[in-house]
Coordinates of C-alpha atoms and ligand atoms in Angstrom, one line a residue:
M27 CA 75.8 -13.5 143.4
V28 CA 75.1 -12.5 139.9
N29 CA 74.7 -8.9 139.3
T30 CA 71.8 -9.0 136.5
Q31 CA 71.8 -5.2 136.3
I32 CA 72.0 -4.3 132.4
R33 CA 74.4 -1.5 131.8
H34 CA 73.0 0.5 128.5
Y35 CA 75.2 2.0 125.8
D36 CA 74.4 3.5 122.6
A37 CA 77.4 1.4 121.1
I38 CA 79.1 -1.5 122.1
I39 CA 82.3 -2.5 120.7
I40 CA 84.0 -5.9 121.0
G41 CA 87.7 -6.0 120.9
A42 CA 90.4 -3.6 121.8
G43 CA 93.0 -4.0 118.8
F44 CA 93.6 -1.5 116.2
S45 CA 89.9 -1.7 114.9
G46 CA 88.1 -1.4 118.3
L47 CA 90.2 1.5 119.4
Y48 CA 89.7 3.5 116.4
Q49 CA 86.2 2.8 116.7
L50 CA 86.0 3.7 120.0
H51 CA 87.7 7.1 119.4
L52 CA 85.3 8.0 116.4
L53 CA 81.9 6.9 118.1
R54 CA 82.6 8.6 121.1
D55 CA 84.7 11.7 120.5
R56 CA 83.2 12.5 116.9
L57 CA 79.5 11.1 117.3
K58 CA 79.6 11.8 121.0
L59 CA 77.7 8.3 121.6
N60 CA 77.9 6.6 124.9
C61 CA 80.2 3.7 124.2
I62 CA 82.2 0.8 125.8
V63 CA 84.7 -1.6 124.6
L64 CA 84.5 -5.2 126.1
E65 CA 88.1 -6.6 125.8
K66 CA 88.9 -10.4 126.7
G67 CA 92.5 -9.3 127.4
E68 CA 93.8 -7.5 130.3
G69 CA 95.3 -4.7 128.0
V70 CA 94.9 -3.3 124.5
G71 CA 96.3 -4.9 121.4
G72 CA 93.8 -7.3 120.2
T73 CA 95.4 -10.0 118.4
W74 CA 98.7 -8.5 119.2
Y75 CA 97.6 -8.7 123.1
W76 CA 97.9 -12.7 122.8
N77 CA 100.8 -13.0 120.1
R78 CA 104.0 -13.1 122.0
Y79 CA 105.5 -16.3 120.7
P80 CA 109.2 -16.3 120.0
G81 CA 110.0 -14.0 117.1
A82 CA 106.6 -12.5 116.7
R83 CA 106.7 -9.8 114.6
C84 CA 104.7 -8.0 111.9
D85 CA 105.1 -8.5 108.2
T86 CA 104.1 -5.2 106.9
E87 CA 106.9 -2.5 107.2
S88 CA 106.3 -0.4 110.2
H89 CA 105.7 2.9 108.2
A90 CA 102.7 1.2 106.8
Y91 CA 101.6 -0.7 109.9
T92 CA 100.2 2.5 111.5
Y93 CA 97.2 4.5 111.9
F94 CA 97.0 7.2 109.1
F95 CA 94.0 8.9 110.1
S96 CA 96.1 11.3 112.8
D97 CA 98.8 13.5 111.6
E98 CA 99.6 13.9 115.3
I99 CA 99.9 10.0 116.1
F100 CA 102.1 9.8 113.0
N101 CA 104.4 12.5 114.0
E102 CA 104.7 11.7 117.7
W103 CA 105.4 8.0 117.4
E104 CA 108.7 6.3 116.0
W105 CA 109.1 2.9 115.2
S106 CA 112.4 1.5 115.8
E107 CA 112.6 -1.4 113.4
R108 CA 111.8 -2.1 109.8
Y109 CA 109.0 -4.6 111.0
P110 CA 107.7 -3.8 114.3
G111 CA 108.0 -6.7 117.0
H112 CA 104.7 -7.7 119.0
A113 CA 105.9 -5.9 122.0
E114 CA 106.3 -2.5 120.3
I115 CA 103.1 -2.9 118.6
R116 CA 101.6 -3.2 121.9
K117 CA 103.5 -0.1 123.1
Y118 CA 102.1 1.8 120.0
L119 CA 98.5 1.0 121.0
N120 CA 99.0 2.0 124.4
F121 CA 100.2 5.1 123.2
V122 CA 97.4 5.6 121.0
S123 CA 95.0 4.7 124.0
E124 CA 96.5 7.3 126.1
K125 CA 96.5 10.0 123.7
F126 CA 92.7 9.5 123.2
D127 CA 91.9 8.5 126.7
L128 CA 90.4 5.3 125.5
K129 CA 91.0 3.0 128.6
K130 CA 88.6 4.7 130.7
D131 CA 85.9 3.3 128.1
I132 CA 87.2 -0.2 128.0
S133 CA 86.4 -2.9 130.1
F134 CA 89.3 -5.4 130.2
K135 CA 88.9 -9.1 131.2
S136 CA 85.5 -9.2 129.9
E137 CA 84.8 -11.8 127.3
V138 CA 81.6 -11.8 125.6
I139 CA 80.1 -15.2 125.7
K140 CA 76.3 -14.5 124.3
T141 CA 75.1 -11.8 121.9
S142 CA 71.5 -11.6 121.5
Y143 CA 69.2 -9.2 119.3
K144 CA 65.8 -8.3 120.9
Q145 CA 63.7 -7.4 118.3
N146 CA 61.0 -5.7 120.2
D147 CA 63.5 -3.4 121.9
N148 CA 65.6 -3.2 118.6
K149 CA 68.7 -3.8 121.1
W150 CA 71.5 -6.1 121.4
F151 CA 72.0 -7.8 124.8
L152 CA 75.5 -9.0 125.7
E153 CA 76.7 -11.2 128.7
T154 CA 80.3 -11.4 129.6
S155 CA 82.5 -14.0 131.3
D156 CA 82.6 -11.6 134.4
D157 CA 78.9 -12.1 134.8
L158 CA 78.1 -8.6 133.5
F159 CA 75.1 -7.7 131.2
Y160 CA 75.1 -5.0 128.6
S161 CA 72.6 -3.6 126.0
S162 CA 73.2 -1.2 123.2
K163 CA 71.5 -0.1 120.0
F164 CA 74.7 -0.5 117.8
L165 CA 77.1 -3.6 118.0
I166 CA 80.5 -3.4 116.5
S167 CA 82.5 -6.2 116.6
A168 CA 86.3 -5.6 116.2
V169 CA 87.5 -9.2 117.1
G170 CA 90.0 -9.6 114.4
C171 CA 90.4 -11.9 111.3
I172 CA 93.1 -14.5 113.1
S173 CA 92.5 -14.6 116.8
T174 CA 90.7 -18.0 117.5
A175 CA 93.7 -20.2 118.0
N176 CA 93.3 -23.8 116.1
I177 CA 95.0 -26.6 118.3
P178 CA 94.3 -29.7 115.8
K179 CA 92.5 -32.8 117.6
I180 CA 95.4 -35.1 117.6
R181 CA 94.6 -38.3 119.7
G182 CA 96.5 -38.3 123.1
L183 CA 97.4 -34.7 123.6
D184 CA 95.6 -34.6 126.7
K185 CA 98.0 -37.1 128.1
F186 CA 101.2 -35.3 127.4
K187 CA 103.3 -34.8 130.4
G188 CA 105.4 -31.9 128.8
S189 CA 103.9 -28.4 128.3
Y190 CA 102.3 -27.3 125.2
F191 CA 101.5 -23.7 123.9
H192 CA 99.6 -22.2 120.9
T193 CA 101.9 -19.4 119.5
G194 CA 98.3 -17.2 119.3
N195 CA 97.7 -18.1 123.2
W196 CA 101.4 -17.4 124.2
P197 CA 102.1 -17.0 128.1
K198 CA 102.9 -13.7 129.4
N199 CA 105.9 -14.9 131.1
D200 CA 108.2 -15.9 128.6
V201 CA 108.7 -19.7 128.0
N202 CA 112.3 -20.9 128.5
F203 CA 113.4 -23.5 125.9
E204 CA 116.9 -23.7 127.3
G205 CA 117.9 -27.5 127.7
K206 CA 114.5 -28.4 126.5
I207 CA 113.6 -31.0 123.9
V208 CA 111.1 -29.1 121.7
G209 CA 108.8 -30.0 119.0
Q210 CA 106.9 -27.5 116.8
I211 CA 103.8 -28.3 114.5
G212 CA 103.2 -25.9 111.8
T213 CA 105.2 -23.9 109.4
G214 CA 102.8 -21.0 108.3
S215 CA 103.9 -17.4 108.6
T216 CA 104.1 -17.8 112.5
G217 CA 105.9 -21.3 112.7
I218 CA 108.7 -19.7 110.2
Q219 CA 109.2 -16.7 112.5
A220 CA 109.5 -18.9 115.8
V221 CA 111.7 -21.5 114.3
P222 CA 114.9 -19.6 114.4
V223 CA 114.4 -18.1 117.6
I224 CA 113.4 -21.5 119.4
A225 CA 116.3 -23.2 117.7
E226 CA 118.7 -20.8 119.7
T227 CA 118.2 -21.9 123.1
A228 CA 116.4 -25.5 122.7
K229 CA 118.6 -28.4 123.3
H230 CA 117.1 -30.2 120.4
F231 CA 114.5 -28.9 118.3
T232 CA 112.3 -30.9 115.7
V233 CA 110.1 -29.1 113.3
F234 CA 106.9 -31.0 112.0
Q235 CA 106.2 -29.8 108.5
R236 CA 103.0 -30.7 106.6
T237 CA 103.5 -28.3 103.5
P238 CA 106.5 -26.5 102.6
N239 CA 106.2 -22.8 102.6
Y240 CA 107.8 -20.2 100.4
S241 CA 109.5 -17.6 102.4
V242 CA 111.6 -14.6 101.4
P243 CA 114.1 -12.8 103.7
A244 CA 112.3 -10.0 105.9
R245 CA 115.8 -8.1 106.1
N246 CA 114.6 -6.8 109.1
K247 CA 117.0 -4.2 110.7
P248 CA 116.8 -0.9 113.0
L249 CA 115.7 2.0 111.1
S250 CA 118.2 4.7 110.5
K251 CA 117.6 8.3 111.3
D252 CA 117.7 9.3 108.0
F253 CA 114.8 6.7 107.4
K254 CA 112.7 8.1 110.2
K255 CA 113.2 11.5 108.9
Y256 CA 111.9 10.6 105.4
V257 CA 108.9 8.7 106.9
K258 CA 107.8 11.8 108.9
E259 CA 108.5 14.1 106.0
N260 CA 106.8 12.0 103.7
F261 CA 103.6 11.1 105.6
N262 CA 101.1 12.4 103.2
D263 CA 102.6 10.5 100.1
L264 CA 102.8 7.3 102.3
R265 CA 99.0 7.8 103.2
K266 CA 98.3 7.9 99.7
T267 CA 100.2 5.2 98.7
V268 CA 98.5 2.7 101.2
K269 CA 95.1 3.8 100.3
K270 CA 95.7 3.5 96.5
T271 CA 97.5 0.1 96.3
P272 CA 95.4 -3.1 96.2
N273 CA 97.1 -4.4 99.2
G274 CA 97.3 -1.4 101.4
H275 CA 101.0 -1.6 102.0
A276 CA 103.4 1.4 101.1
F277 CA 105.1 -0.2 98.0
L278 CA 103.7 -0.1 94.4
I279 CA 103.0 -3.6 92.3
S280 CA 104.9 -3.7 89.2
E281 CA 103.0 -3.1 86.0
T282 CA 105.1 -5.4 84.1
L283 CA 103.9 -9.0 83.2
V284 CA 106.6 -11.7 83.7
H285 CA 107.0 -12.7 80.3
E286 CA 107.2 -9.3 79.0
V287 CA 110.9 -9.4 80.0
D288 CA 113.6 -11.9 79.0
E289 CA 115.1 -14.3 81.6
K290 CA 118.2 -12.5 82.4
E291 CA 116.2 -9.3 83.2
R292 CA 113.2 -11.4 85.1
L293 CA 116.0 -12.8 87.5
K294 CA 117.8 -9.7 88.0
R295 CA 114.3 -8.5 89.2
Y296 CA 113.6 -11.4 91.4
E297 CA 117.2 -11.2 92.7
N298 CA 116.9 -7.3 93.5
A299 CA 113.5 -8.1 95.2
W300 CA 115.0 -10.9 97.3
E301 CA 117.9 -8.7 98.2
K302 CA 115.4 -5.7 99.2
G303 CA 113.3 -8.4 101.5
G304 CA 109.8 -8.5 102.4
L305 CA 106.4 -8.8 101.0
Q306 CA 107.0 -6.7 98.1
F307 CA 108.8 -9.8 96.4
R308 CA 105.3 -10.7 95.2
G309 CA 104.7 -7.2 93.5
T310 CA 107.9 -8.1 91.5
F311 CA 105.8 -8.6 88.6
K312 CA 102.0 -7.9 87.9
D313 CA 100.7 -11.5 87.1
I314 CA 102.5 -13.4 89.9
I315 CA 99.4 -13.9 91.8
S316 CA 97.0 -14.6 88.9
D317 CA 99.0 -16.4 86.2
K318 CA 100.2 -20.0 86.9
R319 CA 103.0 -19.8 84.4
A320 CA 104.0 -16.5 85.9
N321 CA 103.9 -17.8 89.4
D322 CA 106.1 -20.9 88.4
T323 CA 108.9 -18.5 87.8
A324 CA 108.9 -16.9 91.1
S325 CA 108.4 -20.4 92.5
E326 CA 111.5 -22.0 90.8
F327 CA 113.5 -18.7 92.0
I328 CA 112.4 -19.0 95.6
K329 CA 113.3 -23.1 95.3
K330 CA 116.6 -22.4 94.0
K331 CA 117.5 -19.8 96.9
I332 CA 116.1 -22.5 99.5
K333 CA 118.2 -25.1 97.9
E334 CA 121.6 -22.8 98.0
I335 CA 120.7 -22.0 101.9
V336 CA 120.0 -25.4 103.3
K337 CA 123.0 -27.7 103.2
N338 CA 121.3 -31.0 104.1
K339 CA 119.8 -32.5 100.7
E340 CA 116.9 -34.4 102.3
Y341 CA 115.8 -31.3 104.2
A342 CA 116.1 -29.1 101.2
Q343 CA 114.0 -31.7 99.3
I344 CA 111.3 -31.5 102.1
L345 CA 111.5 -27.7 102.3
T346 CA 110.8 -27.2 98.6
N347 CA 108.6 -30.1 97.5
F348 CA 105.8 -27.4 96.7
D349 CA 102.4 -28.4 95.8
H350 CA 101.0 -24.9 95.9
P351 CA 101.8 -21.7 94.0
Y352 CA 103.9 -19.0 95.6
A353 CA 101.7 -16.3 97.4
G354 CA 98.7 -18.9 97.1
K355 CA 98.8 -19.1 101.0
R356 CA 99.7 -16.0 102.9
P357 CA 103.4 -15.7 102.0
P358 CA 105.6 -15.7 105.0
I359 CA 109.0 -13.4 105.1
D360 CA 111.5 -14.7 107.9
T361 CA 114.9 -13.9 109.2
N362 CA 117.0 -16.8 109.0
Y363 CA 114.4 -19.5 108.8
F364 CA 116.0 -21.9 106.1
E365 CA 119.4 -21.2 107.7
T366 CA 118.1 -22.7 110.8
F367 CA 117.9 -26.1 109.1
N368 CA 121.7 -25.9 109.1
R369 CA 121.9 -26.3 112.9
E370 CA 123.1 -29.3 114.4
N371 CA 120.1 -29.2 117.0
V372 CA 117.4 -28.8 114.6
H373 CA 115.6 -31.9 112.8
L374 CA 112.9 -31.6 110.3
V375 CA 110.1 -34.2 109.7
D376 CA 107.9 -34.4 106.8
I377 CA 104.5 -35.1 108.1
R378 CA 103.0 -34.9 104.8
N379 CA 104.7 -38.4 104.0
D380 CA 105.1 -39.8 107.6
P381 CA 101.8 -38.4 109.6
I382 CA 101.5 -37.6 113.1
K383 CA 99.5 -40.7 114.5
F384 CA 99.3 -39.7 118.2
I385 CA 100.6 -38.0 121.2
D386 CA 101.4 -39.7 124.5
E387 CA 102.9 -38.8 127.7
Y388 CA 106.6 -38.3 126.4
G389 CA 106.0 -36.9 122.9
I390 CA 104.8 -37.2 119.2
A391 CA 104.4 -40.6 117.3
T392 CA 104.5 -40.6 113.5
E393 CA 103.7 -43.7 111.2
K394 CA 107.2 -44.4 111.0
N395 CA 108.9 -42.8 114.3
Y396 CA 108.7 -41.5 117.7
Y397 CA 109.9 -38.3 119.0
N398 CA 110.6 -37.8 122.9
L399 CA 109.5 -34.2 123.6
D400 CA 109.5 -31.8 126.7
L401 CA 107.5 -29.1 125.0
I402 CA 105.3 -28.9 122.0
V403 CA 104.7 -25.5 120.2
F404 CA 101.6 -25.5 118.2
A405 CA 102.1 -22.8 115.4
T406 CA 99.0 -24.3 113.8
G407 CA 97.1 -21.4 112.7
Y408 CA 93.7 -19.9 113.3
D409 CA 90.0 -20.6 112.7
A410 CA 90.3 -17.6 110.8
M411 CA 87.8 -14.9 109.9
T412 CA 84.7 -16.5 111.0
G413 CA 85.7 -18.4 114.2
S414 CA 86.0 -15.1 116.5
L415 CA 82.6 -13.9 115.2
I416 CA 80.8 -17.4 116.0
K417 CA 82.7 -17.6 119.7
L418 CA 80.6 -14.4 120.5
N419 CA 77.7 -16.8 120.4
I420 CA 75.5 -14.3 118.5
T421 CA 71.6 -14.8 117.8
G422 CA 70.1 -12.1 115.4
E423 CA 66.2 -11.7 114.5
N424 CA 64.0 -14.6 114.9
N425 CA 66.6 -16.2 116.9
L426 CA 68.7 -16.8 114.2
K427 CA 72.0 -18.3 115.3
L428 CA 75.0 -16.9 113.2
E429 CA 76.6 -20.4 113.5
D430 CA 73.5 -21.8 111.9
Y431 CA 73.0 -19.0 109.4
W432 CA 76.8 -19.6 108.3
K433 CA 76.8 -23.3 108.2
E434 CA 77.8 -23.4 104.4
G435 CA 80.0 -20.4 104.7
P436 CA 79.7 -16.6 105.7
K437 CA 77.1 -14.6 104.3
T438 CA 77.6 -10.7 104.3
Y439 CA 77.4 -8.0 102.5
L440 CA 80.7 -6.1 101.9
G441 CA 81.8 -8.0 104.9
L442 CA 80.2 -5.2 106.9
Q443 CA 76.8 -6.6 107.8
I444 CA 75.0 -9.9 108.1
P445 CA 71.4 -10.1 106.9
G446 CA 69.0 -10.7 109.8
F447 CA 71.7 -9.3 112.5
P448 CA 70.6 -5.6 112.5
N449 CA 72.8 -2.9 113.7
L450 CA 75.5 -5.1 113.9
F451 CA 78.6 -4.0 111.8
T452 CA 81.6 -6.5 111.5
I453 CA 84.9 -4.8 111.1
T454 CA 87.1 -6.4 108.7
G455 CA 84.3 -9.2 108.4
P456 CA 84.5 -12.1 106.1
G457 CA 83.8 -10.7 102.5
S458 CA 86.2 -7.6 102.8
P459 CA 89.8 -7.4 101.8
S460 CA 90.9 -7.9 105.3
V461 CA 93.5 -10.4 105.5
L462 CA 94.7 -9.7 101.9
T463 CA 95.8 -6.3 102.7
N464 CA 97.9 -4.4 105.5
M465 CA 95.1 -4.5 108.1
P466 CA 95.5 -1.2 109.6
T467 CA 94.5 0.4 106.2
A468 CA 91.7 -1.9 106.0
I469 CA 90.4 -1.3 109.4
E470 CA 90.6 2.5 108.9
Q471 CA 88.3 2.5 105.7
H472 CA 86.0 0.0 107.7
V473 CA 85.7 2.0 110.9
E474 CA 85.2 5.2 109.0
W475 CA 82.2 3.8 107.0
V476 CA 80.4 2.4 110.1
T477 CA 80.9 5.9 111.7
D478 CA 79.5 7.6 108.5
C479 CA 76.7 5.1 108.6
I480 CA 75.6 5.5 112.0
K481 CA 76.0 9.3 111.7
Y482 CA 73.6 9.1 108.8
M483 CA 71.0 7.0 110.7
I484 CA 71.0 9.5 113.6
D485 CA 70.8 12.4 111.5
N486 CA 68.0 10.9 109.6
N487 CA 66.4 9.3 112.5
Y488 CA 66.7 5.8 111.3
E489 CA 66.7 3.2 114.3
K490 CA 67.7 0.2 112.4
I491 CA 69.7 -1.0 109.5
C492 CA 69.9 -4.3 108.0
T493 CA 71.2 -5.8 104.7
T494 CA 69.3 -8.5 102.7
D495 CA 69.8 -12.1 102.0
K496 CA 69.4 -11.2 98.1
K497 CA 72.4 -8.5 98.6
S498 CA 74.5 -11.0 100.6
Q499 CA 73.8 -13.5 97.8
E500 CA 75.1 -11.1 95.1
W501 CA 78.0 -9.9 97.0
G502 CA 79.1 -13.5 97.6
K503 CA 79.1 -13.9 94.0
E504 CA 81.5 -11.0 93.6
V505 CA 83.8 -12.3 96.2
N506 CA 84.1 -15.7 94.4
E507 CA 84.6 -13.9 91.1
A508 CA 87.4 -11.6 92.2
A509 CA 89.0 -14.7 93.9
N510 CA 88.9 -16.7 90.8
K511 CA 90.6 -14.2 89.1
T512 CA 93.6 -15.4 91.2
L513 CA 95.4 -18.6 92.0
L514 CA 94.5 -18.3 95.7
P515 CA 91.3 -20.5 95.7
T516 CA 93.4 -23.6 94.2
V517 CA 95.2 -24.0 97.5
K518 CA 95.0 -27.1 99.6
H519 CA 94.4 -26.4 103.5
S520 CA 94.2 -22.7 102.9
W521 CA 92.8 -20.8 106.0
Y522 CA 91.6 -18.3 103.1
L523 CA 88.9 -21.0 102.4
G524 CA 88.7 -22.4 105.7
A525 CA 90.2 -25.5 104.6
N526 CA 92.5 -25.5 107.5
I527 CA 89.9 -26.6 109.8
P528 CA 88.3 -30.0 109.5
G529 CA 84.5 -29.7 109.0
K530 CA 84.5 -25.7 108.1
P531 CA 82.4 -25.1 105.0
Q532 CA 84.9 -24.4 102.2
V533 CA 84.5 -20.7 100.9
F534 CA 86.8 -18.2 99.9
M535 CA 86.2 -15.5 102.4
P536 CA 88.1 -12.3 101.8
Y537 CA 87.5 -9.9 99.0
A538 CA 90.3 -10.4 96.3
G539 CA 89.6 -7.4 94.2
G540 CA 92.0 -5.1 96.0
L541 CA 91.1 -2.4 98.7
P542 CA 90.8 0.7 96.5
V543 CA 88.1 -1.3 94.1
Y544 CA 86.3 -2.2 97.4
K545 CA 86.6 1.3 98.8
K546 CA 84.8 2.5 95.9
I547 CA 82.0 0.2 96.2
C548 CA 81.6 0.9 99.7
D549 CA 81.4 4.9 98.8
H550 CA 78.9 4.3 96.3
V551 CA 76.6 2.3 98.6
K552 CA 77.2 5.4 101.0
N553 CA 76.5 8.2 98.5
N554 CA 73.4 6.3 97.5
N555 CA 71.7 6.4 100.8
Y556 CA 73.2 3.1 101.8
D557 CA 71.7 1.0 98.8
G558 CA 71.4 -2.7 99.5
F559 CA 70.6 -1.9 103.1
V560 CA 67.1 -1.8 104.5
L561 CA 66.7 1.6 107.0
T562 CA 63.8 1.7 109.0
Ligands
NA7_602 P1 98.8 -20.8 109.2 O1 99.3 -20.0 108.1 O2 97.4 -21.4 108.9 O3 100.0 -22.1 109.3 C1 99.4 -23.2 110.1 C2 100.4 -24.0 109.9 O4 100.2 -25.3 110.8 C3 100.7 -24.4 108.6 O5 102.1 -25.0 108.5 C4 99.6 -25.9 108.8 O6 100.1 -26.6 107.7 C5 100.1 -26.4 110.0 N1 99.0 -27.2 110.4 C6 97.7 -26.8 110.9 N2 96.8 -27.9 111.1 C7 97.8 -28.9 111.0 C8 97.7 -30.2 111.4 N3 96.4 -30.8 111.9 N4 98.7 -31.2 111.4 C9 100.0 -30.6 111.1 N5 100.0 -29.4 110.5 C10 99.1 -28.5 110.7 O7 98.8 -20.1 110.6 P2 99.9 -19.0 111.1 O8 99.8 -18.8 112.5 O9 101.4 -19.3 110.6 O10 99.6 -17.8 110.5 C11 98.2 -17.0 110.2 C12 98.4 -15.7 110.1 O11 98.9 -14.9 111.1 C13 99.5 -15.1 109.0 O12 99.2 -15.4 107.8 C14 99.9 -13.8 109.4 O13 98.8 -13.0 108.9 C15 99.6 -13.9 110.8 P3 99.3 -26.9 106.1 O14 99.9 -25.8 105.4 O15 97.9 -26.6 106.4 O16 99.7 -28.1 105.8

């Protein structure tokens, strides 16, 4: 029998990843609100709860991929590698949860399936997959930006007799590739991490690549004692750096323009950055992301490196046949990705020139060939930024469905609120810097802003906050203008634009003006009694 009893809270938070955990801590422990987190997974982690695919690792360096709000956490926790692996990130979030005793207020295995705002009560009502009902005045979505897996609709997939997995929904019990004939579709950041690891044990491994991807070596390694000591001793400086850099990382972006130096100097700087490895490669010069001519120099450099690594000339050609600027898509970093194509058991298929036609019981058919497979890995990305919000099945004022309201693309003010959806806050929502930054830095800024806003409402006896259509239109313009100063909107199939999902409206979603500029705007709004929001 369904238990229709409604559990009432001051605030409900959806999702127990970096955002949800910190939001719970601030609302419950600082504002003393009665809160609950509803989480689909069986444990904390959010995106990292599901991302367990081979090679899954964060591409932000561990000393920056961390909460900075608590000296105590920072001092007590020690990362083991330059880039944290998925299991270690879960361990970290469990550590944080225990530190603040968060789990007692998280309901696991509770997927939110329906979310409605009732005007008369000024309350949100939620229904979960475990047939429970909840209500609250404030609702905070902390569902992550890249958490709704996209498996492309390929004819015949349902007939496939082998197994198939999406990297973002990887089974908890590791998948065994030993002796298997494996195919992988997708060579984004995720695919590039998975390929070298799967190739180690698969009997035969075919990588189906649609768009070649630039990748720079991660140069991952265990952290030395000295580096760990340096991190602890420089907590304040690191915190200052992540807060002042446009991408929220712990490295600075060069102030030099590409053409301010001669070719010899330019190559030297690229070479150093390549040797150092990591995302900071794109910070070698100031204008790599904004000027096509500057970008071409980075692109040519990486192309040359790939051609030096990959022995098979045909593969090298397929892997470097770029039609987009470097870092125009999220730039991957890798551990032996290109080297893997020198292995005898690895085969590369260019599906831009030989597209996939269908899948049948035994494998994948392209226009020109057929590939027998035991197992298919879909590293095909996500319905990013909006997918997980729409999946919550949200209805706002006047029975307005979020899905309908966003038919032509997401409309928000600051990525924090949606007109017509009062008292709902979207952590790292579309229109905020989010995926263009180191996520925990962007998350901390949002969570703190939301907490201050709720506190302001409580202190001033406001019951309801909502932004307006006018404000969201103005902000949409700013998001576009910021994007148009970069090369990012020029890229085909980019998930920043929603262009990776057939039929999804193509609107550039994250705010590309940089985290410090964005924070200044948010602070200005806050310091002007939440200008741009209607408080009643
Ligand atoms: P991405 O970056 O969206 O990459 C998805 C990959 O899958 C990419 O190579 C796509 O090719 C390919 N893809 C997607 N749909 C298809 C279809 N229909 N046919 C063939 N190939 C396809 O997702 P990731 O998981 O790698 O990374 C997402 C973020 O997660 C990442 O930036 C990190 O922040 C973590 P395409 O390039 O579209 O031609």
